[in-house]
Amino acid sequence: MKKSLIYFVLAVLVVLPLNSCKKWSETANGSLMTVSNKDGQTLGYDTASGVKLIFNRGFAFKDLNKDGKLDKYEDWRLTADERAKDLASKLSVEQIAGLMLYSAHQSIPAGRTRFGGGTYGEKPFDESDAKPSDLSDQQVKFLTEDNLRHVLVTRVQSPEVAATWNNNVQALCEGIGFGIPANNSSDPRHQATSTAEYNVGSEGQISLWPGSLGMAATFDPEMVKQFGDVASREYRALGIATALSPQIDLATEPRWARFSGTFGESPQLDTDMARAYVDGFQTSSGDKEIAGGWGYTSVNAMIKHWPGGGPEEGGRDAHFSYGKYAVYPGNNVADHLLPFTQGALKLQGSTQMASAVMPYYTISYGLDTVNNENVGNAYSAYLINDLLRGTYGYEGVVCTDWGVTNDNPAVNSFGTTCWGVETLTVAERHYKAIMAGTDQFGGNNDKGPVLEAYNMGVKEHGEEFMRKRMEESAVRLLKNIFRVGLFENPYLNVEDTKKTVGNAEFMKAGYDAQLKSIVMVKNKDKALPLKKDLTVYIPKKFTPAGRNFFGMETPSSLNYPVSLDVAKKYFRVTDNPAEADLALVFIASPNSGSGYDPEDVKKGGNGYVPISLQYSPYKATDARDPSIAGGDPLEKFTNRTYKNKTVTAVNATDLKMVLDARKALKDKPVIVVVDVSKSMVFSEFEKEAQAILLTFGVQDQAVLDILTGATEPSALLPFQMPVDMKTVELQKEDVPFDMNCHVDSEGNSYDFGFGLNWSGVISDARTAKYQKTVK
């Protein structure tokens, strides 16, 4: 009897530590349950999903697949790699195919337009009874029927709506199959709105920061790291766990339409900015860290665009067939790889490297000397399997840019970018990309083509081989979800979201960064800073009708280029130049269009026209002929030259604004503020201005604070400003620092690293570190 009792006690002592020593507690907020594990991970689940808790050694875990057992992938004590491999091995091919999808753009709530459009009960949102945070019909379909788990979020009505929508999405996903949570993502969303006003202690929808060129102009990687830290916290509070950024293309082609999204043309500066940005976004610390720097404030960074989208021939962009080719006349792909290989893939922080890479649409012409293939980067086995994964050892996710598998109906069609594989079927394109090393398809909500691709692989290589290949992608994709804690708790507290997104601390950090991003390139006779309460003339800005980057028509307008409500807090504003002490002229850098004109085709031309960086008419007498690259199934020629053709900037009236102000103000100062999106020719108006400031997407208030001396300018040019269009035509698309630069009336050259403060030309530790190196 005594022996039996002893055995019983021993058995209890063994079992108690395993199951009965409770180390967790649970609280409820409606149907959302929060479970706190002592010295372990916090769990969140929705009772409506059907998920229940299971216990091991006193800890609580989510039984996501509802089998009553603790599977490896449900065990938060294991590594993300172990969990991802376990789950990937359990998934069906159909479920893996869903993981390999990345949704088309989703607005919250869905609108009526092409981007972010959707319905609710087959009705547009404004005709339905749906709440803004409800899921659209399309979202329910791709989450439930196509097993999609990566959602690209664009516009959101408010932070609260975004948080509630996220919770609705996660509850739906939690109740399906293996309970894989949604990994929601965003393109950059912190760009400052010019007319927004900042007050100390103010809060907003989200913190506002300068654009990428503005960040580059600070020459301060630590500031960019701070941005990443702030933005990641705001993203996670919105339910966003992946950033489709940073854009680290080296901006060596000054005419490129996406120049403004880069960190400029310096390989060294771009590399340091890329590293800092990703470290800021991906790193969690303290009680927010799970393991290896990853945690609950981490956001996966998807760096783009491998192997560098900057050297577009003639500056034309690869969103369109007319811009499909990146060229390397200087044989300088090496510089374009540095921001990736030495920056974002070689981090200072514990996460070690960016978790995802997006190849650009371009055909990187002539780079593949192994297979001699000229195909879009996402289809290139050389660029992905051989170079990125082989040479540089990259083990993360490779996701295509949006729409690369779509058929292309026209040379100037947007969002249909199957470059180099136009003759393949949609399914064959998916198969080719998978075999090249691609894991995921941006903008594809439909698992069908992925399953067709799988079957092609089975036919060619056998089921074992193809299953293994699909699981490779599944493991990579799942690791990015595990590492940021979404399997444990993908839910948000709406009140916490409201306190986090756009809070006063974050708004101040963003505004301070804006001030640091404004470059002063001219200050003749110490025209700046200005005294407050002067009477200023601010001419209205005319914008002619045209088309935007996406090809959509835009109406003409005549408006003040700044918020007068903000301006009147600094100056007396008049419409009469005769009454003014000075003129403040706000203009944008020249925009001559995309480099392709259908009207030229109608006149018998090839459609290709110059992209000009000046306002006045430009004839391309020095253009390359023949072009380096060319060829398209929709064209009967390969020479894309535009030699001797003429274009005029769409916003040529901006130049007229400066010249008219100079004439009207006579000998009074004219101060010009240019919102810059790429390099530009200054010789058309520079001599007419006493002072010139350059901005890269900032609030009007920040400009006015610089103008009136509240803050001293400190930013530097992150790229060159050409002396004329001839030097633009003669430079090589892939080579930095190879233009002759504008020299102004004060003898200053508008070269990389140049900028003024109140004392004169800036020379400090930044200019010493980031020096121009010419090859």
mmCIF file of N, CA and C in Angstrom, residues 11-73:
data_model
loop_
_atom_site.group_PDB
_atom_site.id
_atom_site.type_symbol
_atom_site.label_atom_id
_atom_site.label_comp_id
_atom_site.label_asym_id
_atom_site.label_seq_id
_atom_site.Cartn_x
_atom_site.Cartn_y
_atom_site.Cartn_z
ATOM 1 N N ALA A 11 4.201 10.097 -9.547
ATOM 2 C CA ALA A 11 3.535 10.350 -10.825
ATOM 3 C C ALA A 11 2.938 11.740 -10.859
ATOM 4 N N VAL A 12 2.323 12.143 -9.744
ATOM 5 C CA VAL A 12 1.731 13.482 -9.669
ATOM 6 C C VAL A 12 2.813 14.537 -9.794
ATOM 7 N N LEU A 13 3.945 14.330 -9.123
ATOM 8 C CA LEU A 13 5.031 15.301 -9.178
ATOM 9 C C LEU A 13 5.590 15.449 -10.580
ATOM 10 N N VAL A 14 5.571 14.367 -11.358
ATOM 11 C CA VAL A 14 6.053 14.427 -12.731
ATOM 12 C C VAL A 14 5.062 15.158 -13.617
ATOM 13 N N VAL A 15 3.783 14.850 -13.439
ATOM 14 C CA VAL A 15 2.748 15.407 -14.308
ATOM 15 C C VAL A 15 2.493 16.879 -14.011
ATOM 16 N N LEU A 16 2.527 17.253 -12.730
ATOM 17 C CA LEU A 16 2.196 18.641 -12.365
ATOM 18 C C LEU A 16 3.037 19.672 -13.114
ATOM 19 N N PRO A 17 4.369 19.517 -13.171
ATOM 20 C CA PRO A 17 5.144 20.510 -13.905
ATOM 21 C C PRO A 17 4.788 20.558 -15.374
ATOM 22 N N LEU A 18 4.328 19.388 -15.879
ATOM 23 C CA LEU A 18 4.018 19.347 -17.308
ATOM 24 C C LEU A 18 2.727 20.074 -17.625
ATOM 25 N N ASN A 19 1.702 19.922 -16.777
ATOM 26 C CA ASN A 19 0.384 20.402 -17.172
ATOM 27 C C ASN A 19 -0.339 21.225 -16.107
ATOM 28 N N SER A 20 0.000 21.049 -14.831
ATOM 29 C CA SER A 20 -0.876 21.597 -13.800
ATOM 30 C C SER A 20 -0.353 22.864 -13.150
ATOM 31 N N CYS A 21 0.940 23.214 -13.302
ATOM 32 C CA CYS A 21 1.470 24.446 -12.720
ATOM 33 C C CYS A 21 1.149 25.591 -13.664
ATOM 34 N N LYS A 22 0.040 26.203 -13.426
ATOM 35 C CA LYS A 22 -0.473 27.210 -14.359
ATOM 36 C C LYS A 22 0.444 28.428 -14.407
ATOM 37 N N LYS A 23 0.925 28.742 -15.617
ATOM 38 C CA LYS A 23 1.825 29.878 -15.813
ATOM 39 C C LYS A 23 1.218 30.899 -16.762
ATOM 40 N N TRP A 24 -0.092 30.923 -16.844
ATOM 41 C CA TRP A 24 -0.757 31.826 -17.783
ATOM 42 C C TRP A 24 -2.011 32.412 -17.152
ATOM 43 N N SER A 25 -2.421 33.543 -17.709
ATOM 44 C CA SER A 25 -3.677 34.163 -17.284
ATOM 45 C C SER A 25 -4.376 34.701 -18.522
ATOM 46 N N GLU A 26 -5.683 34.890 -18.423
ATOM 47 C CA GLU A 26 -6.467 35.237 -19.606
ATOM 48 C C GLU A 26 -7.408 36.393 -19.299
ATOM 49 N N THR A 27 -7.518 37.335 -20.243
ATOM 50 C CA THR A 27 -8.473 38.439 -20.141
ATOM 51 C C THR A 27 -9.272 38.521 -21.426
ATOM 52 N N ALA A 28 -10.458 39.127 -21.329
ATOM 53 C CA ALA A 28 -11.354 39.206 -22.483
ATOM 54 C C ALA A 28 -11.677 40.658 -22.819
ATOM 55 N N ASN A 29 -11.781 40.919 -24.122
ATOM 56 C CA ASN A 29 -12.264 42.209 -24.625
ATOM 57 C C ASN A 29 -13.240 41.878 -25.747
ATOM 58 N N GLY A 30 -14.504 41.694 -25.363
ATOM 59 C CA GLY A 30 -15.470 41.192 -26.318
ATOM 60 C C GLY A 30 -15.133 39.759 -26.659
ATOM 61 N N SER A 31 -15.078 39.449 -27.955
ATOM 62 C CA SER A 31 -14.724 38.085 -28.370
ATOM 63 C C SER A 31 -13.213 37.874 -28.451
ATOM 64 N N LEU A 32 -12.432 38.960 -28.286
ATOM 65 C CA LEU A 32 -10.978 38.851 -28.353
ATOM 66 C C LEU A 32 -10.417 38.480 -26.984
ATOM 67 N N MET A 33 -9.643 37.420 -26.961
ATOM 68 C CA MET A 33 -9.047 36.936 -25.726
ATOM 69 C C MET A 33 -7.535 37.172 -25.764
ATOM 70 N N THR A 34 -7.002 37.616 -24.649
ATOM 71 C CA THR A 34 -5.558 37.809 -24.510
ATOM 72 C C THR A 34 -5.048 36.900 -23.407
ATOM 73 N N VAL A 35 -4.033 36.122 -23.727
ATOM 74 C CA VAL A 35 -3.475 35.152 -22.791
ATOM 75 C C VAL A 35 -2.020 35.520 -22.529
ATOM 76 N N SER A 36 -1.698 35.762 -21.283
ATOM 77 C CA SER A 36 -0.331 36.111 -20.898
ATOM 78 C C SER A 36 0.359 34.899 -20.300
ATOM 79 N N ASN A 37 1.441 34.473 -20.926
ATOM 80 C CA ASN A 37 2.272 33.383 -20.405
ATOM 81 C C ASN A 37 3.429 33.980 -19.614
ATOM 82 N N LYS A 38 3.584 33.543 -18.361
ATOM 83 C CA LYS A 38 4.673 34.048 -17.540
ATOM 84 C C LYS A 38 6.007 33.666 -18.181
ATOM 85 N N ASP A 39 6.836 34.681 -18.442
ATOM 86 C CA ASP A 39 8.141 34.479 -19.080
ATOM 87 C C ASP A 39 8.004 33.815 -20.449
ATOM 88 N N GLY A 40 6.872 34.041 -21.083
ATOM 89 C CA GLY A 40 6.635 33.471 -22.407
ATOM 90 C C GLY A 40 5.884 34.451 -23.287
ATOM 91 N N GLN A 41 5.348 33.960 -24.388
ATOM 92 C CA GLN A 41 4.697 34.833 -25.349
ATOM 93 C C GLN A 41 3.239 35.099 -24.976
ATOM 94 N N THR A 42 2.779 36.309 -25.332
ATOM 95 C CA THR A 42 1.378 36.673 -25.146
ATOM 96 C C THR A 42 0.578 36.223 -26.357
ATOM 97 N N LEU A 43 -0.541 35.564 -26.099
ATOM 98 C CA LEU A 43 -1.378 35.045 -27.169
ATOM 99 C C LEU A 43 -2.630 35.905 -27.331
ATOM 100 N N GLY A 44 -3.145 35.925 -28.550
ATOM 101 C CA GLY A 44 -4.422 36.562 -28.811
ATOM 102 C C GLY A 44 -5.225 35.699 -29.745
ATOM 103 N N TYR A 45 -6.511 35.522 -29.433
ATOM 104 C CA TYR A 45 -7.364 34.767 -30.341
ATOM 105 C C TYR A 45 -8.797 35.266 -30.223
ATOM 106 N N ASP A 46 -9.589 34.946 -31.226
ATOM 107 C CA ASP A 46 -10.983 35.351 -31.269
ATOM 108 C C ASP A 46 -11.827 34.109 -31.029
ATOM 109 N N THR A 47 -12.682 34.152 -30.021
ATOM 110 C CA THR A 47 -13.486 32.974 -29.690
ATOM 111 C C THR A 47 -14.384 32.564 -30.845
ATOM 112 N N ALA A 48 -14.737 33.527 -31.701
ATOM 113 C CA ALA A 48 -15.609 33.215 -32.840
ATOM 114 C C ALA A 48 -14.905 32.352 -33.883
ATOM 115 N N SER A 49 -13.560 32.300 -33.833
ATOM 116 C CA SER A 49 -12.814 31.522 -34.822
ATOM 117 C C SER A 49 -12.834 30.030 -34.530
ATOM 118 N N GLY A 50 -13.229 29.668 -33.332
ATOM 119 C CA GLY A 50 -13.237 28.254 -32.956
ATOM 120 C C GLY A 50 -11.939 27.763 -32.371
ATOM 121 N N VAL A 51 -10.933 28.602 -32.319
ATOM 122 C CA VAL A 51 -9.643 28.221 -31.749
ATOM 123 C C VAL A 51 -9.755 28.111 -30.230
ATOM 124 N N LYS A 52 -9.149 27.087 -29.669
ATOM 125 C CA LYS A 52 -9.103 26.912 -28.216
ATOM 126 C C LYS A 52 -7.653 26.800 -27.768
ATOM 127 N N LEU A 53 -7.454 26.850 -26.480
ATOM 128 C CA LEU A 53 -6.110 26.743 -25.921
ATOM 129 C C LEU A 53 -5.772 25.298 -25.604
ATOM 130 N N ILE A 54 -4.495 24.983 -25.726
ATOM 131 C CA ILE A 54 -3.954 23.725 -25.227
ATOM 132 C C ILE A 54 -2.771 24.069 -24.331
ATOM 133 N N PHE A 55 -2.386 23.132 -23.468
ATOM 134 C CA PHE A 55 -1.420 23.456 -22.425
ATOM 135 C C PHE A 55 -0.287 22.431 -22.388
ATOM 136 N N ASN A 56 0.890 22.949 -22.065
ATOM 137 C CA ASN A 56 2.059 22.088 -21.945
ATOM 138 C C ASN A 56 3.002 22.720 -20.943
ATOM 139 N N ARG A 57 3.378 21.954 -19.931
ATOM 140 C CA ARG A 57 4.278 22.436 -18.864
ATOM 141 C C ARG A 57 3.787 23.735 -18.240
ATOM 142 N N GLY A 58 2.479 23.862 -18.169
ATOM 143 C CA GLY A 58 1.887 25.019 -17.523
ATOM 144 C C GLY A 58 1.684 26.214 -18.431
ATOM 145 N N PHE A 59 2.195 26.161 -19.654
ATOM 146 C CA PHE A 59 2.046 27.268 -20.602
ATOM 147 C C PHE A 59 0.856 27.027 -21.523
ATOM 148 N N ALA A 60 0.322 28.125 -22.035
ATOM 149 C CA ALA A 60 -0.811 28.064 -22.953
ATOM 150 C C ALA A 60 -0.332 28.247 -24.394
ATOM 151 N N PHE A 61 -0.987 27.546 -25.287
ATOM 152 C CA PHE A 61 -0.700 27.622 -26.724
ATOM 153 C C PHE A 61 -2.025 27.612 -27.478
ATOM 154 N N LYS A 62 -2.017 28.149 -28.684
ATOM 155 C CA LYS A 62 -3.216 28.148 -29.515
ATOM 156 C C LYS A 62 -3.270 26.867 -30.345
ATOM 157 N N ASP A 63 -4.393 26.192 -30.268
ATOM 158 C CA ASP A 63 -4.588 24.981 -31.080
ATOM 159 C C ASP A 63 -5.156 25.420 -32.434
ATOM 160 N N LEU A 64 -4.288 25.900 -33.286
ATOM 161 C CA LEU A 64 -4.722 26.560 -34.517
ATOM 162 C C LEU A 64 -5.374 25.603 -35.511
ATOM 163 N N ASN A 65 -4.899 24.363 -35.554
ATOM 164 C CA ASN A 65 -5.510 23.413 -36.492
ATOM 165 C C ASN A 65 -6.586 22.557 -35.829
ATOM 166 N N LYS A 66 -6.862 22.854 -34.531
ATOM 167 C CA LYS A 66 -7.991 22.267 -33.801
ATOM 168 C C LYS A 66 -7.926 20.733 -33.735
ATOM 169 N N ASP A 67 -6.704 20.206 -33.597
ATOM 170 C CA ASP A 67 -6.566 18.743 -33.520
ATOM 171 C C ASP A 67 -6.342 18.260 -32.090
ATOM 172 N N GLY A 68 -6.377 19.190 -31.125
ATOM 173 C CA GLY A 68 -6.219 18.814 -29.725
ATOM 174 C C GLY A 68 -4.802 18.491 -29.312
ATOM 175 N N LYS A 69 -3.821 18.653 -30.210
ATOM 176 C CA LYS A 69 -2.422 18.357 -29.916
ATOM 177 C C LYS A 69 -1.570 19.616 -30.106
ATOM 178 N N LEU A 70 -0.431 19.653 -29.442
ATOM 179 C CA LEU A 70 0.506 20.758 -29.621
ATOM 180 C C LEU A 70 1.464 20.397 -30.749
ATOM 181 N N ASP A 71 1.205 20.929 -31.919
ATOM 182 C CA ASP A 71 2.099 20.714 -33.054
ATOM 183 C C ASP A 71 3.304 21.636 -32.932
ATOM 184 N N LYS A 72 4.378 21.263 -33.598
ATOM 185 C CA LYS A 72 5.585 22.083 -33.531
ATOM 186 C C LYS A 72 5.312 23.526 -33.961
ATOM 187 N N TYR A 73 4.533 23.700 -35.009
ATOM 188 C CA TYR A 73 4.320 25.059 -35.510
ATOM 189 C C TYR A 73 3.494 25.905 -34.549
#
